[in-house]
CSV table of C-alpha atoms in Angstrom, one decimal:
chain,number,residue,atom,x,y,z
N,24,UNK,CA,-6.1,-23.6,19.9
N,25,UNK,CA,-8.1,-21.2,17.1
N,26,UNK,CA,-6.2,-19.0,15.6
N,27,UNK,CA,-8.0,-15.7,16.1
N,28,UNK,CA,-8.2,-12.2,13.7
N,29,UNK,CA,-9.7,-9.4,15.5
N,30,UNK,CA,-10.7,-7.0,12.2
N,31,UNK,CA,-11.3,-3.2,13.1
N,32,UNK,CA,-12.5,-0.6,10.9
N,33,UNK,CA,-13.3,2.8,11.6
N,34,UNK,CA,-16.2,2.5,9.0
N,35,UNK,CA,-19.7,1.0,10.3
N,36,UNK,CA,-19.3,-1.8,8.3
N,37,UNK,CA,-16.4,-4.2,8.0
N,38,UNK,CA,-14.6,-5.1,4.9
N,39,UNK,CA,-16.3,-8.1,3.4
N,40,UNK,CA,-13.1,-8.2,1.0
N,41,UNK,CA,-10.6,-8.3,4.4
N,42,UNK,CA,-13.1,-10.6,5.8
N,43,UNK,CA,-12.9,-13.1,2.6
N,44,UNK,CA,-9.6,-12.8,2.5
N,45,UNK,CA,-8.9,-13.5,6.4
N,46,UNK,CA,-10.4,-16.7,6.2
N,47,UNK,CA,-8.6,-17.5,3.1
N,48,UNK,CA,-5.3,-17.7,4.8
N,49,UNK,CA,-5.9,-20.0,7.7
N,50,UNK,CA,-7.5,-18.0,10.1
N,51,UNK,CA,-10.1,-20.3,12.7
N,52,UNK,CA,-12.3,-17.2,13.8
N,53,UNK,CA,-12.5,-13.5,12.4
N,54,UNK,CA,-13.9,-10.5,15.2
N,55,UNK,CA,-14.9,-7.9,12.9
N,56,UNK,CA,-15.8,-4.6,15.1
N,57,UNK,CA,-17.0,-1.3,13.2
N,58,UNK,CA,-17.5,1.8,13.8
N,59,UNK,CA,-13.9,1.8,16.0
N,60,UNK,CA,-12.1,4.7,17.0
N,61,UNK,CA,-8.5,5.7,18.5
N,62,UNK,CA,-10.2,6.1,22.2
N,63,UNK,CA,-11.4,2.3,22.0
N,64,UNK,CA,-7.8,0.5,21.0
N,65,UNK,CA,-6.3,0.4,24.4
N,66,UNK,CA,-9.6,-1.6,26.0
N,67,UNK,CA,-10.1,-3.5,22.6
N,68,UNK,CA,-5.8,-4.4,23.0
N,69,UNK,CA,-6.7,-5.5,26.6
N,70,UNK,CA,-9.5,-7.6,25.5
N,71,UNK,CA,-7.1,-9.5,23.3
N,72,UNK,CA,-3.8,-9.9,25.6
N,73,UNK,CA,-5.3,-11.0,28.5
N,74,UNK,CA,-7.8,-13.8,27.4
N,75,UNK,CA,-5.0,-16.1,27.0
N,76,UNK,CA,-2.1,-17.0,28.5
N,77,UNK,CA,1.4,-15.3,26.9
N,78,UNK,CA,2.4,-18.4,24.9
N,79,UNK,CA,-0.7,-18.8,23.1
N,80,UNK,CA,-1.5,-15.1,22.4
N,81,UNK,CA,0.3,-16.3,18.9
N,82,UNK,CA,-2.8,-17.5,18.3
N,83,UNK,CA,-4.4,-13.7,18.3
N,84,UNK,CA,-3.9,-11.3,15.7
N,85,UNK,CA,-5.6,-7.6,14.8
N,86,UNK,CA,-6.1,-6.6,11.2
N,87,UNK,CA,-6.8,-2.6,11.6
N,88,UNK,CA,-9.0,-1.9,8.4
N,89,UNK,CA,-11.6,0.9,7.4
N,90,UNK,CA,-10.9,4.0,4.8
N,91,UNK,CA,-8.9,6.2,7.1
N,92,UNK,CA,-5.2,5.5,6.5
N,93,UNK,CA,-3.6,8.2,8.9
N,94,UNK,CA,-6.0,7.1,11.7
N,95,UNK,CA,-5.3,3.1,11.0
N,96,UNK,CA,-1.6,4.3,11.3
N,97,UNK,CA,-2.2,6.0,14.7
N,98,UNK,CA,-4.4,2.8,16.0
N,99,UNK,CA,-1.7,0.6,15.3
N,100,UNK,CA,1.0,2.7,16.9
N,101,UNK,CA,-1.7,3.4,20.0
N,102,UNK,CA,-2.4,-0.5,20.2
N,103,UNK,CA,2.0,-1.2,20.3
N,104,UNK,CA,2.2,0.8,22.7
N,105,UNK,CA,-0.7,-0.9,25.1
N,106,UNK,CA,1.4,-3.9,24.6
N,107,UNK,CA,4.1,-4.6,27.3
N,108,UNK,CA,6.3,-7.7,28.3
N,109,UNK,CA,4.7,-10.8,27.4
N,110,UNK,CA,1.7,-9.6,26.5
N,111,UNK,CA,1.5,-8.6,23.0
N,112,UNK,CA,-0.2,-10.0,19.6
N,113,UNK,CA,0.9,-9.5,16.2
N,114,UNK,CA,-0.7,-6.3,14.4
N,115,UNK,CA,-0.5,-4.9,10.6
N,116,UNK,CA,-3.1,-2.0,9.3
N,117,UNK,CA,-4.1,-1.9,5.9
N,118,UNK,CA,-7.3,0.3,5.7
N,119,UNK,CA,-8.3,0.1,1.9
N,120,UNK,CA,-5.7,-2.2,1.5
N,121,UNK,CA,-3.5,0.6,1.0
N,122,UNK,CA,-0.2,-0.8,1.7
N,123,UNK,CA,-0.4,-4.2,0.2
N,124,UNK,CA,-1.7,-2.7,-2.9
N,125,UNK,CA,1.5,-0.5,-2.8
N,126,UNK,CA,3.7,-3.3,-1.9
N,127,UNK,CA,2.5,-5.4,-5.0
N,128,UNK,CA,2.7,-2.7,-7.2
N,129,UNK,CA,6.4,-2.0,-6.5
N,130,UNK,CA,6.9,-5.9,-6.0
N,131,UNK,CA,5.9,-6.3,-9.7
N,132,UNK,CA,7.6,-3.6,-10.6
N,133,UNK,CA,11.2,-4.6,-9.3
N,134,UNK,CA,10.2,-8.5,-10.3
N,135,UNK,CA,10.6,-7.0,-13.7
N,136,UNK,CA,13.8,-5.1,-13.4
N,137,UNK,CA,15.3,-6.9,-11.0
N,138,UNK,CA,17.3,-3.5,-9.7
N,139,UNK,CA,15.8,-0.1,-9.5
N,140,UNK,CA,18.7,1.7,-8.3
N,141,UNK,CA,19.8,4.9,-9.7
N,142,UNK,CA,16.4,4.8,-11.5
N,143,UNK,CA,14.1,7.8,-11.8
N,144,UNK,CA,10.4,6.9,-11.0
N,145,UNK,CA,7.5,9.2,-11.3
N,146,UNK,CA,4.0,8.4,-8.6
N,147,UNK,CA,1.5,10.5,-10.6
N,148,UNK,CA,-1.8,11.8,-8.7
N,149,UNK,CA,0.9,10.4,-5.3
N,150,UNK,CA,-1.0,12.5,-3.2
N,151,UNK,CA,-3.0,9.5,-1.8
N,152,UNK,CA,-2.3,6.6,0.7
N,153,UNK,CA,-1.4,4.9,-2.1
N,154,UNK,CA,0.7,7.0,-4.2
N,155,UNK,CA,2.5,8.1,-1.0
N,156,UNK,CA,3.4,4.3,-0.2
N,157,UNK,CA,4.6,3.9,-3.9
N,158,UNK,CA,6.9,6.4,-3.3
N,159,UNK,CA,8.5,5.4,0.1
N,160,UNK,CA,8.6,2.0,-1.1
N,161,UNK,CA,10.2,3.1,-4.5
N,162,UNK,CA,12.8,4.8,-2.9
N,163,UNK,CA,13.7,2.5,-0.4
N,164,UNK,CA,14.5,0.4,-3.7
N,165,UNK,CA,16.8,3.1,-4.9
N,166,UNK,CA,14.9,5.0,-7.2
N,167,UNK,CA,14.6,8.6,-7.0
N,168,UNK,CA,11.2,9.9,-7.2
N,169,UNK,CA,8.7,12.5,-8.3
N,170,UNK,CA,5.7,12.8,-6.6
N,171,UNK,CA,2.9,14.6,-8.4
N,172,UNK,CA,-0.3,16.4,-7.9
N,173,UNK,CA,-2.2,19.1,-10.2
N,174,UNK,CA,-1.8,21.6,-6.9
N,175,UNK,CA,2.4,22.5,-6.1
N,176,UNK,CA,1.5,23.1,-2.3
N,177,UNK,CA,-0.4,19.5,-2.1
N,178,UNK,CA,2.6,17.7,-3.1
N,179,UNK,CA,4.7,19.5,-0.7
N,180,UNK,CA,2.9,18.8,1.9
N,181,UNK,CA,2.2,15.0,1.4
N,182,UNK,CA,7.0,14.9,0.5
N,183,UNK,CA,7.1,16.7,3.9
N,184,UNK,CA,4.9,13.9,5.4
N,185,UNK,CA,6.8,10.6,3.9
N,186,UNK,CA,9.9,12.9,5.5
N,187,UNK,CA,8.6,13.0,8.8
N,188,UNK,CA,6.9,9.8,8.6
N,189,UNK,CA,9.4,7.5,7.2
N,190,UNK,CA,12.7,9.8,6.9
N,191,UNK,CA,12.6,9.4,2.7
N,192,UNK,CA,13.4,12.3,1.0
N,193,UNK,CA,10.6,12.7,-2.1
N,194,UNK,CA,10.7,15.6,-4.9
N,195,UNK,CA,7.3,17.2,-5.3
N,196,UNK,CA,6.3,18.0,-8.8
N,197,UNK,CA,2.7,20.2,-10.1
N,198,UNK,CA,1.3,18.3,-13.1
N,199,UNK,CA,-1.9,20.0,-14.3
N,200,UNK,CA,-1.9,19.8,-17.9
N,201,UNK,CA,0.1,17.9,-20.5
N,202,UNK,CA,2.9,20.4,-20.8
N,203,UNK,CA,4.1,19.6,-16.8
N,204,UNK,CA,3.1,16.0,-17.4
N,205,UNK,CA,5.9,15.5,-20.4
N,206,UNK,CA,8.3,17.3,-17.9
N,207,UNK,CA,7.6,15.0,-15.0
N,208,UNK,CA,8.1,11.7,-17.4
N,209,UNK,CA,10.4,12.5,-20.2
N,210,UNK,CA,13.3,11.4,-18.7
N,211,UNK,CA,11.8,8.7,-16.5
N,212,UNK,CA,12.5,5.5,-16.2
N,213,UNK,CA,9.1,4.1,-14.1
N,214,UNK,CA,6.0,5.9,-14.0
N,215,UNK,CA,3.5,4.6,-11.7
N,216,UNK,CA,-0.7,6.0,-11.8
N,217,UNK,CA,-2.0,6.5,-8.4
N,218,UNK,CA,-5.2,8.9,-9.3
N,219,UNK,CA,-8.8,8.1,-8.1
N,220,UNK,CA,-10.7,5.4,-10.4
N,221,UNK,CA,-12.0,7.2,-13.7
N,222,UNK,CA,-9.4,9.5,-14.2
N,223,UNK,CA,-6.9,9.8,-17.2
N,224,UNK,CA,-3.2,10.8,-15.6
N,225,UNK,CA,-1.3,10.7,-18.8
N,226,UNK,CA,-1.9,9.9,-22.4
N,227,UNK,CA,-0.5,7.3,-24.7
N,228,UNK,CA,0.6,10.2,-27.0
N,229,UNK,CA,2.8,11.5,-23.8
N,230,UNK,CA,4.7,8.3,-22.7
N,231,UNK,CA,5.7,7.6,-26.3
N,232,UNK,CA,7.3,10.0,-26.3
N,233,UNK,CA,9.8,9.5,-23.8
N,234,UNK,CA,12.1,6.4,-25.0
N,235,UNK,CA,13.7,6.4,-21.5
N,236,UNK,CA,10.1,4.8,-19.7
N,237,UNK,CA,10.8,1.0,-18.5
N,238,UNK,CA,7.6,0.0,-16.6
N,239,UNK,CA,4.3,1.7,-17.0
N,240,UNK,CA,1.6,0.9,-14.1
N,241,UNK,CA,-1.6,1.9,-13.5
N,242,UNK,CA,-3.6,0.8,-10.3
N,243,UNK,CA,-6.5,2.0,-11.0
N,244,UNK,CA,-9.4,-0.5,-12.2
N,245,UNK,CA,-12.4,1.6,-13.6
N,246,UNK,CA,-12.7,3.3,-17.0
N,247,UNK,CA,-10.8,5.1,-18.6
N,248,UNK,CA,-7.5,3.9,-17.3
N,249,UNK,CA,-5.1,6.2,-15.5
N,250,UNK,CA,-2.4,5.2,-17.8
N,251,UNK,CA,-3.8,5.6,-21.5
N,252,UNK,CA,-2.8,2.5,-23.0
N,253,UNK,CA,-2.7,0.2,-20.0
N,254,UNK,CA,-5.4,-2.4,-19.9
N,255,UNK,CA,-6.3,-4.0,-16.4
N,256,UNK,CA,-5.0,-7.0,-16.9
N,257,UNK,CA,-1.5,-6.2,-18.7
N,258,UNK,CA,1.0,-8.0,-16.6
N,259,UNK,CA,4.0,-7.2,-18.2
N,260,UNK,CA,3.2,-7.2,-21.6
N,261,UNK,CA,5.5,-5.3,-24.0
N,262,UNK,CA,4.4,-2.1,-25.7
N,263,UNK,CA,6.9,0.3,-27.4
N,264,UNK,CA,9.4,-1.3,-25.6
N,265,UNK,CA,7.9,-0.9,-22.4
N,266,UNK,CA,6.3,-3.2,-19.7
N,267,UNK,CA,2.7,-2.4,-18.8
N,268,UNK,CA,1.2,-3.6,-15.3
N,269,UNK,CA,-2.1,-3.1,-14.5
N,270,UNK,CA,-4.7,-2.9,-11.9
N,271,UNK,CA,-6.3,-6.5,-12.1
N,272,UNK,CA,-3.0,-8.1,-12.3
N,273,UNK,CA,-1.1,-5.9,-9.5
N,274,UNK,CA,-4.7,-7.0,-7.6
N,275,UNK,CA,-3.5,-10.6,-7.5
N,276,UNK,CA,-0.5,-10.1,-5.7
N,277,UNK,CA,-2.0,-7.6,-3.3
N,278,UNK,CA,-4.6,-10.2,-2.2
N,279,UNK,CA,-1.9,-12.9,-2.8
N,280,UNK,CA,0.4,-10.9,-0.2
N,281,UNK,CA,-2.6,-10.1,2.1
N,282,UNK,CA,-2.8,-13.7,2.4
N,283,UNK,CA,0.8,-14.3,3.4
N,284,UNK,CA,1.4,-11.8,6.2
N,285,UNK,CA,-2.0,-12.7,7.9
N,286,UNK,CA,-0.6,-16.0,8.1
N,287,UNK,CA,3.1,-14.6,9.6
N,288,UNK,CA,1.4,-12.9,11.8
N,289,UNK,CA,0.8,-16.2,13.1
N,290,UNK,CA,4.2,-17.6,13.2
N,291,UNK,CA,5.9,-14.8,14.9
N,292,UNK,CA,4.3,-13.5,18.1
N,293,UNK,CA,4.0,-9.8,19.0
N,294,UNK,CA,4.8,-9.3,14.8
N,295,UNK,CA,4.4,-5.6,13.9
N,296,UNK,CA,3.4,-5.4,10.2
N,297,UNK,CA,5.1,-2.4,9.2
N,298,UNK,CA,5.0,-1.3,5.3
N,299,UNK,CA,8.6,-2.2,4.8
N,300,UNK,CA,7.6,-5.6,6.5
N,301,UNK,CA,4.5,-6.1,4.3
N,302,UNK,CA,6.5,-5.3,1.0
N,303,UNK,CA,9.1,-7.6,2.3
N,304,UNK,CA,6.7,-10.7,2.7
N,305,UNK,CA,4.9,-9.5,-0.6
């Protein structure tokens, strides 16, 4: 029997990069839907459980996509809860491959120093899907973090979130200018760039200054880098006594990982990819 990826996105078009990567780990047929929305899980989850008989629906799996992480979130919970009994397929969302980016990043990151308890760990610009995965994953790790935005009230509100949403308890910092930025990192021992693409977070001149700074990572990919001083494809190279990850090379173990639990999903029925899970199979 075909081993089956229904792929749904909110946006009109489907991600030709989820699409790639789909058939890349195994998968017999991809069903990419666009243009999806929270009213149309429960039909869509009915259309999958009830085409084939309970033993084989390990051969179906959804991918929930698009650039809407909040509502990807709520579509997978909507589509778990369609599920009953027998009938039930294995599910993950990573709209903007949000969480398996995050899950690689901290993968690398603990790869590197084996154990990040105790540790201090700084998610600059966290305010993002990404940045706020960083930082739940982080601390699950046992690092105490700081997550950072240039507005005090926005990183409040995206702590309180990750509270409510996943019971960890982050520290919300305002970095605006170079003055709160030295603050955030000086005594840190990770410092992880989460901004949009073209955006400097933190100079070269800053994080030499601050001797305590293990791991340097930047996700972002586009000039000038969000960590001044890491290129894209450091993977761990020394600087200054520090190990510098970036975007390019924390890439190949997001798409690496992507790979891995598309093809769990097809070994355990009814799997439900949390981001714990995700970062665990990363």
């Amino acid at each position: 029997m075909k081993k089956i990826l229904v792929y749904l996105s909110n946006e009109p078009q489907p991600s030709l990069f989820d699409l790639i990567v789909a058939y890349d780990s195994d998968v017999d047929v991809v069903l990419p839907y666009g243009n999806v929305s929270k009213d149309d899980i429960t039909d869509m989850v009915y259309g999958c459980i009830f085409t084939r008989r309970p033993k084989k629906l390990i051969n179906t799996a959804i991918l929930i996509g698009g650039s809407d992480s909040d509502l990807a979130d709520d579509m997978m919970k909507k589509a778990s809860k369609t599920f009953f009994g027998d009938f039930r397929v294995s599910i993950m969302a990573d709209p903007n491959g949000n969480s398996t980016t995050s899950a690689a990043t901290v993968a690398k990151i603990k790869d590197k120093l084996t154990d990040l308890t105790g540790m201090k760990s700084v998610v600059l610009a966290g305010t993002g899907p990404v940045g706020e995965r960083v930082s739940v994953l982080l601390n699950r790790e046992g690092s105490s973090v700081i997550l950072t935005s240039r507005k005090q009230e926005k990183a409040e509100g995206v702590c309180q979130k990750i509270k409510e949403k996943y019971d960890r308890d982050i520290t919300p910092m305002q970095v605006s200018n170079d003055e709160e930025c030295l603050k955030a990192v000086r005594d840190a021992d990770i410092v992880v760039g989460t901004g949009k693409a073209g955006i400097q977070l933190i100079s070269k001149e800053i994080w030499m200054q601050c001797p305590s700074i293990k791991v340097l990572a930047d996700v972002n990919a586009y000039p000038p880098a969000g960590i001044e001083g890491v290129d894209v494809g450091d993977d761990g190279k020394e600087m200054e006594g520090k190990y510098l990850f970036g975007a390019v090379a924390i890439g190949d173990i997001k798409t690496k990982g992507m790979r891995d639990v598309i093809r769990r999903m097809y070994e355990e029925k009814g799997a439900f990819m949390t981001l714990e899970k995700i970062y665990d199979i990363t």
